[in-house]
Amino acid sequence: MIDIIVGARPNFMKVAPIISELEKRKAGGGRLRYRLVHTGQHYDARMSDDFFEQLGIPHPDVNLEVGSGTQAEQTGAIMTRYERLVMEKPGSLCLVVGDVTSSMACAITAQKLGVPVAHVEAGIRSGDWGMPEEINRIVTDAISDWFFTTSATANENLIKTGVSEDRMFFVGNTMIDTLLANMERLRRPRFWDRLGLQPGGYFVLTLHRPSNVDQGRQFAQLLRAISEGIRGLPAVFPVHPRTRKTLDALGFDAPGIHLVDPQPYLEFNYLVRHAKAVITDSGGVTEETTVMGIPCMTLRDSTERPETVTTGTNEILGVDPNAIRAALDRLFSHGWKKGGIPEKWDGRTGERIVAVLESLLPNDA
């Protein structure tokens, strides 16, 4: 029995192709079984329930319901509750995805109880220890047994830490599996007509990292630069709950920037697919824009996904408002680089992962 761990919004997109492939093989007589464990790290229905429904993910077998709290409080609650589950009903493998707190906490718990850990999206690094996600990545990789990677760069990062190549599997990107599988199902959000949106005639904005949104003055400067640089076109800003608090404190007023609720998967990626460009501080969004060929501007000083820059449509701008204005001027005046699609981002990653799992767990049932 494989425990597949989910807890936060990015996880759902990453596990969907793995679950789909497991179910497909099970119907054909495959022997691998799984238990879907939702930690409850994201407890808002808009941040989780919509994703289960839209992506065809079955309802969790277990929900640990940890809810809100500081990172330490959430980590402790996840470890305590997952430990209880594993002690009562142990599995043969703990499969964690990405770099959220749930992945790190469950990986630690599993290893201490003698359950091996496999990490999907292993080896990515930003080099920025100010990001909680970077700590989660490093810790999870330090205690994993097997590593599923999205790029050759991720493999190189793992080799530098002493991981042997026979424990690494370059399989591609499950987020892209999900995107490609749902491309024809993407749908307009309800506010499309109300905001007067037209394909190629608006921007998508996503900002949620504490370094960008928790400091009111810095946040206001970023929004002002974006508002001035989009030249009268609308910018749709799905607002993360953390960001909403800061905007309320600021008394938000940036012409052209339209605040909307967090969007379900199909609606959000419809917006991205038809945007003139995306301005973001999310790593996952840069992967989706790369595959869809949409210009992407990342408001960070580093990225854990360098292939979105070297191969894809993404550029790292930092957080200097003048750099943002300059990039927007360039977009309007000269266009943007076309980019390409990284190796193995082909929609078959889930298939490759499950094939490896079958070889690693010959007696699993």
CSV table of C-alpha atoms in Angstrom, one decimal:
chain,number,residue,atom,x,y,z
A,1,MET,CA,0.0,0.0,0.0
A,2,ILE,CA,1.4,3.4,-1.1
A,3,ASP,CA,0.5,6.4,0.9
A,4,ILE,CA,0.1,9.4,-1.5
A,5,ILE,CA,0.4,12.6,0.5
A,6,VAL,CA,-1.5,15.8,-0.5
A,7,GLY,CA,-2.0,18.8,1.6
A,8,ALA,CA,-1.8,22.0,-0.4
A,9,ARG,CA,-3.1,23.3,-3.7
A,10,PRO,CA,0.0,22.5,-5.8
A,11,ASN,CA,-0.1,18.9,-4.7
A,12,PHE,CA,-3.4,18.1,-6.3
A,13,MET,CA,-2.2,18.8,-9.8
A,14,LYS,CA,1.0,16.7,-9.2
A,15,VAL,CA,-0.7,13.6,-7.9
A,16,ALA,CA,-3.6,13.5,-10.4
A,17,PRO,CA,-1.6,11.8,-13.2
A,18,ILE,CA,-0.1,9.3,-10.8
A,19,ILE,CA,-3.5,8.3,-9.4
A,20,SER,CA,-4.9,8.1,-12.9
A,21,GLU,CA,-2.2,5.7,-14.0
A,22,LEU,CA,-2.5,3.6,-10.9
A,23,GLU,CA,-6.2,3.3,-11.4
A,24,LYS,CA,-5.7,2.4,-15.1
A,25,ARG,CA,-3.2,-0.3,-14.3
A,26,LYS,CA,-5.4,-1.6,-11.4
A,27,ALA,CA,-8.3,-2.0,-13.9
A,28,GLY,CA,-5.9,-4.1,-16.0
A,29,GLY,CA,-4.9,-6.3,-13.2
A,30,GLY,CA,-2.1,-4.2,-11.7
A,31,ARG,CA,-1.1,-5.0,-8.2
A,32,LEU,CA,-0.1,-1.6,-6.8
A,33,ARG,CA,-2.6,-0.1,-4.3
A,34,TYR,CA,-2.6,3.3,-2.7
A,35,ARG,CA,-4.1,5.3,0.1
A,36,LEU,CA,-4.7,9.0,-0.5
A,37,VAL,CA,-3.9,11.0,2.6
A,38,HIS,CA,-5.0,14.6,2.8
A,39,THR,CA,-3.3,16.4,5.6
A,40,GLY,CA,-5.7,19.4,5.5
A,41,GLN,CA,-2.9,21.9,5.3
A,42,HIS,CA,-5.1,23.9,2.9
A,43,TYR,CA,-8.5,23.7,4.5
A,44,ASP,CA,-10.4,26.3,2.4
A,45,ALA,CA,-12.8,24.5,-0.1
A,46,ARG,CA,-11.7,27.0,-2.8
A,47,MET,CA,-8.1,25.9,-2.3
A,48,SER,CA,-8.7,22.1,-2.3
A,49,ASP,CA,-12.2,20.7,-3.0
A,50,ASP,CA,-12.5,22.3,-6.4
A,51,PHE,CA,-9.3,20.6,-7.5
A,52,PHE,CA,-10.5,17.2,-6.4
A,53,GLU,CA,-13.7,17.6,-8.4
A,54,GLN,CA,-12.2,19.2,-11.5
A,55,LEU,CA,-9.1,16.9,-11.8
A,56,GLY,CA,-11.0,13.6,-11.1
A,57,ILE,CA,-9.1,12.9,-8.0
A,58,PRO,CA,-10.9,10.5,-5.7
A,59,HIS,CA,-11.9,11.7,-2.3
A,60,PRO,CA,-9.1,11.1,0.3
A,61,ASP,CA,-9.1,7.9,2.1
A,62,VAL,CA,-7.9,9.8,5.2
A,63,ASN,CA,-8.1,13.5,6.1
A,64,LEU,CA,-5.8,14.5,8.9
A,65,GLU,CA,-7.6,17.9,9.2
A,66,VAL,CA,-4.7,19.8,10.6
A,67,GLY,CA,-6.1,23.2,9.6
A,68,SER,CA,-4.4,26.6,10.2
A,69,GLY,CA,-1.5,27.5,12.3
A,70,THR,CA,2.1,28.6,12.1
A,71,GLN,CA,4.5,26.4,10.1
A,72,ALA,CA,5.7,24.8,13.2
A,73,GLU,CA,2.2,24.1,14.5
A,74,GLN,CA,1.2,22.6,11.1
A,75,THR,CA,4.3,20.5,10.9
A,76,GLY,CA,3.8,19.2,14.4
A,77,ALA,CA,0.1,18.4,13.9
A,78,ILE,CA,0.8,16.7,10.5
A,79,MET,CA,3.6,14.5,12.0
A,80,THR,CA,1.5,13.6,15.1
A,81,ARG,CA,-1.6,12.6,13.1
A,82,TYR,CA,0.3,10.9,10.3
A,83,GLU,CA,2.3,8.9,12.8
A,84,ARG,CA,-0.9,7.6,14.4
A,85,LEU,CA,-2.2,6.5,11.0
A,86,VAL,CA,1.0,4.7,10.0
A,87,MET,CA,1.3,3.0,13.4
A,88,GLU,CA,-2.2,1.7,13.1
A,89,LYS,CA,-2.1,0.9,9.4
A,90,PRO,CA,1.4,1.0,8.0
A,91,GLY,CA,2.0,1.2,4.2
A,92,SER,CA,4.9,0.0,2.1
A,93,LEU,CA,5.9,3.5,0.8
A,94,CYS,CA,5.3,7.2,1.5
A,95,LEU,CA,5.0,9.1,-1.8
A,96,VAL,CA,5.4,12.9,-1.3
A,97,VAL,CA,5.2,15.5,-4.0
A,98,GLY,CA,6.7,19.0,-4.3
A,99,ASP,CA,7.9,21.2,-1.5
A,100,VAL,CA,5.0,22.0,0.9
A,101,THR,CA,5.1,21.5,4.6
A,102,SER,CA,2.9,18.3,4.3
A,103,SER,CA,5.5,16.6,2.2
A,104,MET,CA,8.4,17.3,4.6
A,105,ALA,CA,6.4,16.4,7.7
A,106,CYS,CA,5.1,13.1,6.3
A,107,ALA,CA,8.5,12.2,4.9
A,108,ILE,CA,10.1,12.6,8.3
A,109,THR,CA,7.4,10.7,10.1
A,110,ALA,CA,7.5,7.8,7.6
A,111,GLN,CA,11.3,7.4,7.8
A,112,LYS,CA,11.2,7.3,11.6
A,113,LEU,CA,8.7,4.5,11.4
A,114,GLY,CA,10.8,2.5,8.9
A,115,VAL,CA,8.6,3.3,5.9
A,116,PRO,CA,10.7,4.3,2.8
A,117,VAL,CA,10.0,7.6,1.1
A,118,ALA,CA,9.8,8.5,-2.6
A,119,HIS,CA,9.9,12.2,-3.6
A,120,VAL,CA,8.3,13.5,-6.7
A,121,GLU,CA,9.8,16.7,-8.0
A,122,ALA,CA,13.0,16.0,-6.1
A,123,GLY,CA,16.2,18.0,-6.6
A,124,ILE,CA,14.9,21.4,-7.4
A,125,ARG,CA,16.7,24.3,-5.7
A,126,SER,CA,16.3,28.1,-5.7
A,127,GLY,CA,19.3,28.7,-3.5
A,128,ASP,CA,17.1,31.1,-1.4
A,129,TRP,CA,17.0,29.9,2.2
A,130,GLY,CA,14.5,32.7,3.0
A,131,MET,CA,11.8,30.6,1.2
A,132,PRO,CA,10.1,28.0,3.5
A,133,GLU,CA,9.8,25.8,0.5
A,134,GLU,CA,13.5,25.6,0.0
A,135,ILE,CA,13.9,24.3,3.5
A,136,ASN,CA,11.2,21.7,2.8
A,137,ARG,CA,12.9,20.6,-0.4
A,138,ILE,CA,16.3,20.2,1.3
A,139,VAL,CA,15.0,18.3,4.3
A,140,THR,CA,12.7,16.0,2.2
A,141,ASP,CA,15.5,15.1,-0.2
A,142,ALA,CA,17.9,14.5,2.6
A,143,ILE,CA,15.8,11.7,4.0
A,144,SER,CA,14.2,10.2,0.8
A,145,ASP,CA,15.1,6.8,-0.6
A,146,TRP,CA,14.0,7.4,-4.2
A,147,PHE,CA,13.9,10.6,-6.3
A,148,PHE,CA,11.7,11.4,-9.3
A,149,THR,CA,13.0,14.5,-11.1
A,150,THR,CA,11.7,17.0,-13.6
A,151,SER,CA,15.0,18.0,-15.2
A,152,ALA,CA,18.7,17.1,-15.7
A,153,THR,CA,19.5,20.1,-13.5
A,154,ALA,CA,17.6,18.5,-10.6
A,155,ASN,CA,19.6,15.3,-11.1
A,156,GLU,CA,22.8,17.4,-10.9
A,157,ASN,CA,21.7,19.0,-7.7
A,158,LEU,CA,21.1,15.6,-6.1
A,159,ILE,CA,24.4,14.2,-7.3
A,160,LYS,CA,26.2,17.1,-5.6
A,161,THR,CA,24.6,16.1,-2.3
A,162,GLY,CA,25.8,12.5,-2.6
A,163,VAL,CA,22.7,10.8,-4.0
A,164,SER,CA,23.6,7.8,-6.2
A,165,GLU,CA,22.3,7.8,-9.7
A,166,ASP,CA,20.6,4.4,-9.3
A,167,ARG,CA,18.2,6.1,-6.8
A,168,MET,CA,17.2,8.9,-9.3
A,169,PHE,CA,14.6,8.7,-12.0
A,170,PHE,CA,14.4,11.5,-14.6
A,171,VAL,CA,10.7,11.2,-15.4
A,172,GLY,CA,9.4,14.7,-16.3
A,173,ASN,CA,6.8,16.9,-14.8
A,174,THR,CA,3.4,15.6,-13.5
A,175,MET,CA,2.0,19.2,-13.4
A,176,ILE,CA,2.4,19.2,-17.2
A,177,ASP,CA,0.6,15.8,-17.5
A,178,THR,CA,-2.3,17.4,-15.7
A,179,LEU,CA,-2.2,20.5,-17.9
A,180,LEU,CA,-2.1,18.6,-21.2
A,181,ALA,CA,-4.8,16.2,-20.1
A,182,ASN,CA,-7.2,19.1,-19.3
A,183,MET,CA,-6.3,21.6,-22.1
A,184,GLU,CA,-9.5,21.1,-24.0
A,185,ARG,CA,-11.6,21.3,-20.8
A,186,LEU,CA,-10.4,24.7,-19.7
A,187,ARG,CA,-13.3,27.1,-19.2
A,188,ARG,CA,-13.9,30.8,-18.9
A,189,PRO,CA,-14.4,32.1,-15.4
A,190,ARG,CA,-17.7,33.8,-14.6
A,191,PHE,CA,-16.2,37.3,-14.5
A,192,TRP,CA,-14.9,37.1,-18.1
A,193,ASP,CA,-17.6,39.2,-19.7
A,194,ARG,CA,-18.0,41.5,-16.7
A,195,LEU,CA,-14.4,42.5,-16.9
A,196,GLY,CA,-14.5,42.8,-20.7
A,197,LEU,CA,-11.6,40.3,-21.2
A,198,GLN,CA,-10.4,39.5,-24.7
A,199,PRO,CA,-7.9,36.9,-25.7
A,200,GLY,CA,-4.4,38.4,-25.7
A,201,GLY,CA,-5.8,41.6,-24.2
A,202,TYR,CA,-5.2,41.2,-20.5
A,203,PHE,CA,-2.6,40.2,-17.9
A,204,VAL,CA,-2.8,37.5,-15.2
A,205,LEU,CA,-1.1,38.5,-11.9
A,206,THR,CA,-0.3,36.1,-9.0
A,207,LEU,CA,1.6,37.2,-6.0
A,208,HIS,CA,1.7,35.4,-2.7
A,209,ARG,CA,5.2,35.0,-1.4
A,210,PRO,CA,5.8,36.7,2.0
A,211,SER,CA,8.8,38.6,0.7
A,212,ASN,CA,6.5,40.3,-1.9
A,213,VAL,CA,3.2,40.7,-0.1
A,214,ASP,CA,3.9,41.0,3.6
A,215,GLN,CA,5.7,44.3,3.5
A,216,GLY,CA,3.0,46.9,2.6
A,217,ARG,CA,5.3,49.6,1.1
A,218,GLN,CA,7.1,47.1,-1.1
A,219,PHE,CA,3.9,45.5,-2.2
A,220,ALA,CA,2.3,48.9,-3.1
A,221,GLN,CA,5.4,49.8,-5.2
A,222,LEU,CA,5.1,46.5,-7.1
A,223,LEU,CA,1.4,47.0,-7.8
A,224,ARG,CA,2.0,50.6,-8.8
A,225,ALA,CA,4.7,49.6,-11.3
A,226,ILE,CA,2.4,46.9,-12.8
A,227,SER,CA,-0.5,49.2,-13.0
A,228,GLU,CA,1.5,51.8,-14.8
A,229,GLY,CA,3.2,49.3,-17.1
A,230,ILE,CA,0.1,47.4,-18.4
A,231,ARG,CA,-0.9,50.5,-20.5
A,232,GLY,CA,-4.6,50.4,-19.7
A,233,LEU,CA,-5.1,46.7,-20.2
A,234,PRO,CA,-6.8,44.8,-17.4
A,235,ALA,CA,-4.8,42.6,-15.0
A,236,VAL,CA,-6.7,39.8,-13.3
A,237,PHE,CA,-5.4,39.1,-9.8
A,238,PRO,CA,-6.7,36.0,-8.1
A,239,VAL,CA,-5.9,36.8,-4.5
A,240,HIS,CA,-4.5,34.4,-2.0
A,241,PRO,CA,-5.9,34.8,1.5
A,242,ARG,CA,-2.5,35.9,2.8
A,243,THR,CA,-2.4,38.6,0.2
A,244,ARG,CA,-5.9,39.8,0.7
A,245,LYS,CA,-5.0,40.7,4.3
A,246,THR,CA,-2.2,42.9,3.2
A,247,LEU,CA,-4.3,44.6,0.5
A,248,ASP,CA,-7.0,45.3,3.0
A,249,ALA,CA,-4.4,47.0,5.2
A,250,LEU,CA,-3.1,49.0,2.3
A,251,GLY,CA,-6.4,50.3,1.3
A,252,PHE,CA,-5.8,48.8,-2.2
A,253,ASP,CA,-6.1,51.1,-5.2
A,254,ALA,CA,-4.2,50.3,-8.4
A,255,PRO,CA,-6.0,51.2,-11.6
A,256,GLY,CA,-6.5,48.3,-14.0
A,257,ILE,CA,-5.8,45.6,-11.5
A,258,HIS,CA,-8.9,43.5,-10.7
A,259,LEU,CA,-9.1,41.4,-7.6
A,260,VAL,CA,-10.9,38.1,-7.9
A,261,ASP,CA,-11.2,35.1,-5.6
A,262,PRO,CA,-8.8,32.2,-6.0
A,263,GLN,CA,-9.7,30.3,-9.1
A,264,PRO,CA,-10.4,26.6,-9.7
A,265,TYR,CA,-7.8,24.8,-11.9
A,266,LEU,CA,-9.8,24.9,-15.2
A,267,GLU,CA,-10.7,28.6,-14.9
A,268,PHE,CA,-7.3,29.7,-13.8
A,269,ASN,CA,-5.5,28.0,-16.7
A,270,TYR,CA,-8.0,29.3,-19.1
A,271,LEU,CA,-7.0,32.8,-18.0
A,272,VAL,CA,-3.3,31.9,-18.4
A,273,ARG,CA,-3.8,30.3,-21.8
A,274,HIS,CA,-5.4,33.4,-23.3
A,275,ALA,CA,-3.4,36.1,-21.5
A,276,LYS,CA,-1.0,38.6,-23.1
A,277,ALA,CA,1.4,37.7,-20.3
A,278,VAL,CA,1.6,36.5,-16.7
A,279,ILE,CA,3.3,38.3,-13.9
A,280,THR,CA,3.9,36.0,-10.9
A,281,ASP,CA,6.1,34.9,-8.0
A,282,SER,CA,4.9,31.2,-8.3
A,283,GLY,CA,7.2,28.5,-9.6
A,284,GLY,CA,4.5,26.2,-10.8
A,285,VAL,CA,2.8,28.9,-12.9
A,286,THR,CA,6.1,29.4,-14.8
A,287,GLU,CA,6.0,25.8,-15.8
A,288,GLU,CA,2.5,26.1,-17.2
A,289,THR,CA,3.2,29.3,-19.1
A,290,THR,CA,6.3,27.6,-20.6
A,291,VAL,CA,4.2,24.8,-22.0
A,292,MET,CA,1.5,27.2,-23.2
A,293,GLY,CA,4.0,29.6,-24.8
A,294,ILE,CA,2.7,32.6,-22.7
A,295,PRO,CA,5.2,35.3,-21.8
A,296,CYS,CA,6.0,35.1,-18.1
A,297,MET,CA,7.7,37.6,-15.7
A,298,THR,CA,8.8,36.3,-12.3
A,299,LEU,CA,9.1,38.8,-9.5
A,300,ARG,CA,11.8,37.0,-7.6
A,301,ASP,CA,15.6,37.0,-7.5
A,302,SER,CA,15.9,33.3,-8.2
A,303,THR,CA,14.0,30.3,-9.4
A,304,GLU,CA,14.1,26.6,-8.6
A,305,ARG,CA,12.9,25.9,-12.1
A,306,PRO,CA,15.7,27.3,-14.3
A,307,GLU,CA,14.5,25.3,-17.3
A,308,THR,CA,11.5,27.7,-17.6
A,309,VAL,CA,14.1,30.5,-18.2
A,310,THR,CA,16.7,28.7,-20.3
A,311,THR,CA,14.2,26.8,-22.4
A,312,GLY,CA,10.8,28.3,-21.7
A,313,THR,CA,9.1,31.7,-21.8
A,314,ASN,CA,10.0,32.8,-18.2
A,315,GLU,CA,12.3,35.7,-17.2
A,316,ILE,CA,13.5,36.5,-13.7
A,317,LEU,CA,12.9,40.3,-13.1
A,318,GLY,CA,13.7,40.6,-9.3
A,319,VAL,CA,11.5,43.0,-7.4
A,320,ASP,CA,12.8,46.3,-8.6
A,321,PRO,CA,9.7,48.3,-9.9
A,322,ASN,CA,11.9,49.9,-12.6
A,323,ALA,CA,12.8,46.4,-13.9
A,324,ILE,CA,9.1,45.5,-14.1
A,325,ARG,CA,8.3,48.7,-16.0
A,326,ALA,CA,11.2,48.0,-18.4
A,327,ALA,CA,10.0,44.4,-19.0
A,328,LEU,CA,6.5,45.5,-19.8
A,329,ASP,CA,7.7,48.2,-22.1
A,330,ARG,CA,9.8,45.5,-24.0
A,331,LEU,CA,6.7,43.2,-24.2
A,332,PHE,CA,4.6,46.0,-25.8
A,333,SER,CA,7.4,47.3,-28.1
A,334,HIS,CA,9.3,44.2,-29.2
A,335,GLY,CA,7.4,41.2,-28.1
A,336,TRP,CA,8.8,38.3,-26.0
A,337,LYS,CA,10.9,35.2,-26.6
A,338,LYS,CA,9.1,32.3,-28.0
A,339,GLY,CA,10.6,29.6,-25.8
A,340,GLY,CA,10.4,25.8,-26.0
A,341,ILE,CA,9.2,22.8,-24.0
A,342,PRO,CA,11.7,21.1,-21.7
A,343,GLU,CA,12.7,17.4,-22.2
A,344,LYS,CA,10.1,14.9,-21.0
A,345,TRP,CA,7.4,17.5,-20.3
A,346,ASP,CA,5.2,15.4,-22.6
A,347,GLY,CA,2.2,14.3,-20.6
A,348,ARG,CA,3.6,10.8,-19.8
A,349,THR,CA,5.3,11.4,-16.5
A,350,GLY,CA,2.7,9.7,-14.4
A,351,GLU,CA,3.1,6.6,-16.6
A,352,ARG,CA,6.8,6.6,-16.1
A,353,ILE,CA,6.6,7.1,-12.3
A,354,VAL,CA,4.1,4.2,-11.8
A,355,ALA,CA,6.3,1.9,-14.0
A,356,VAL,CA,9.3,2.7,-11.7
A,357,LEU,CA,7.1,2.1,-8.6
A,358,GLU,CA,6.2,-1.4,-9.9
A,359,SER,CA,9.9,-2.2,-10.2
A,360,LEU,CA,10.7,-0.8,-6.7
A,361,LEU,CA,7.8,-2.5,-4.9
A,362,PRO,CA,7.6,-6.0,-6.5
A,363,ASN,CA,5.6,-7.5,-3.6
A,364,ASP,CA,3.3,-4.5,-2.9
A,365,ALA,CA,-0.4,-5.2,-2.9
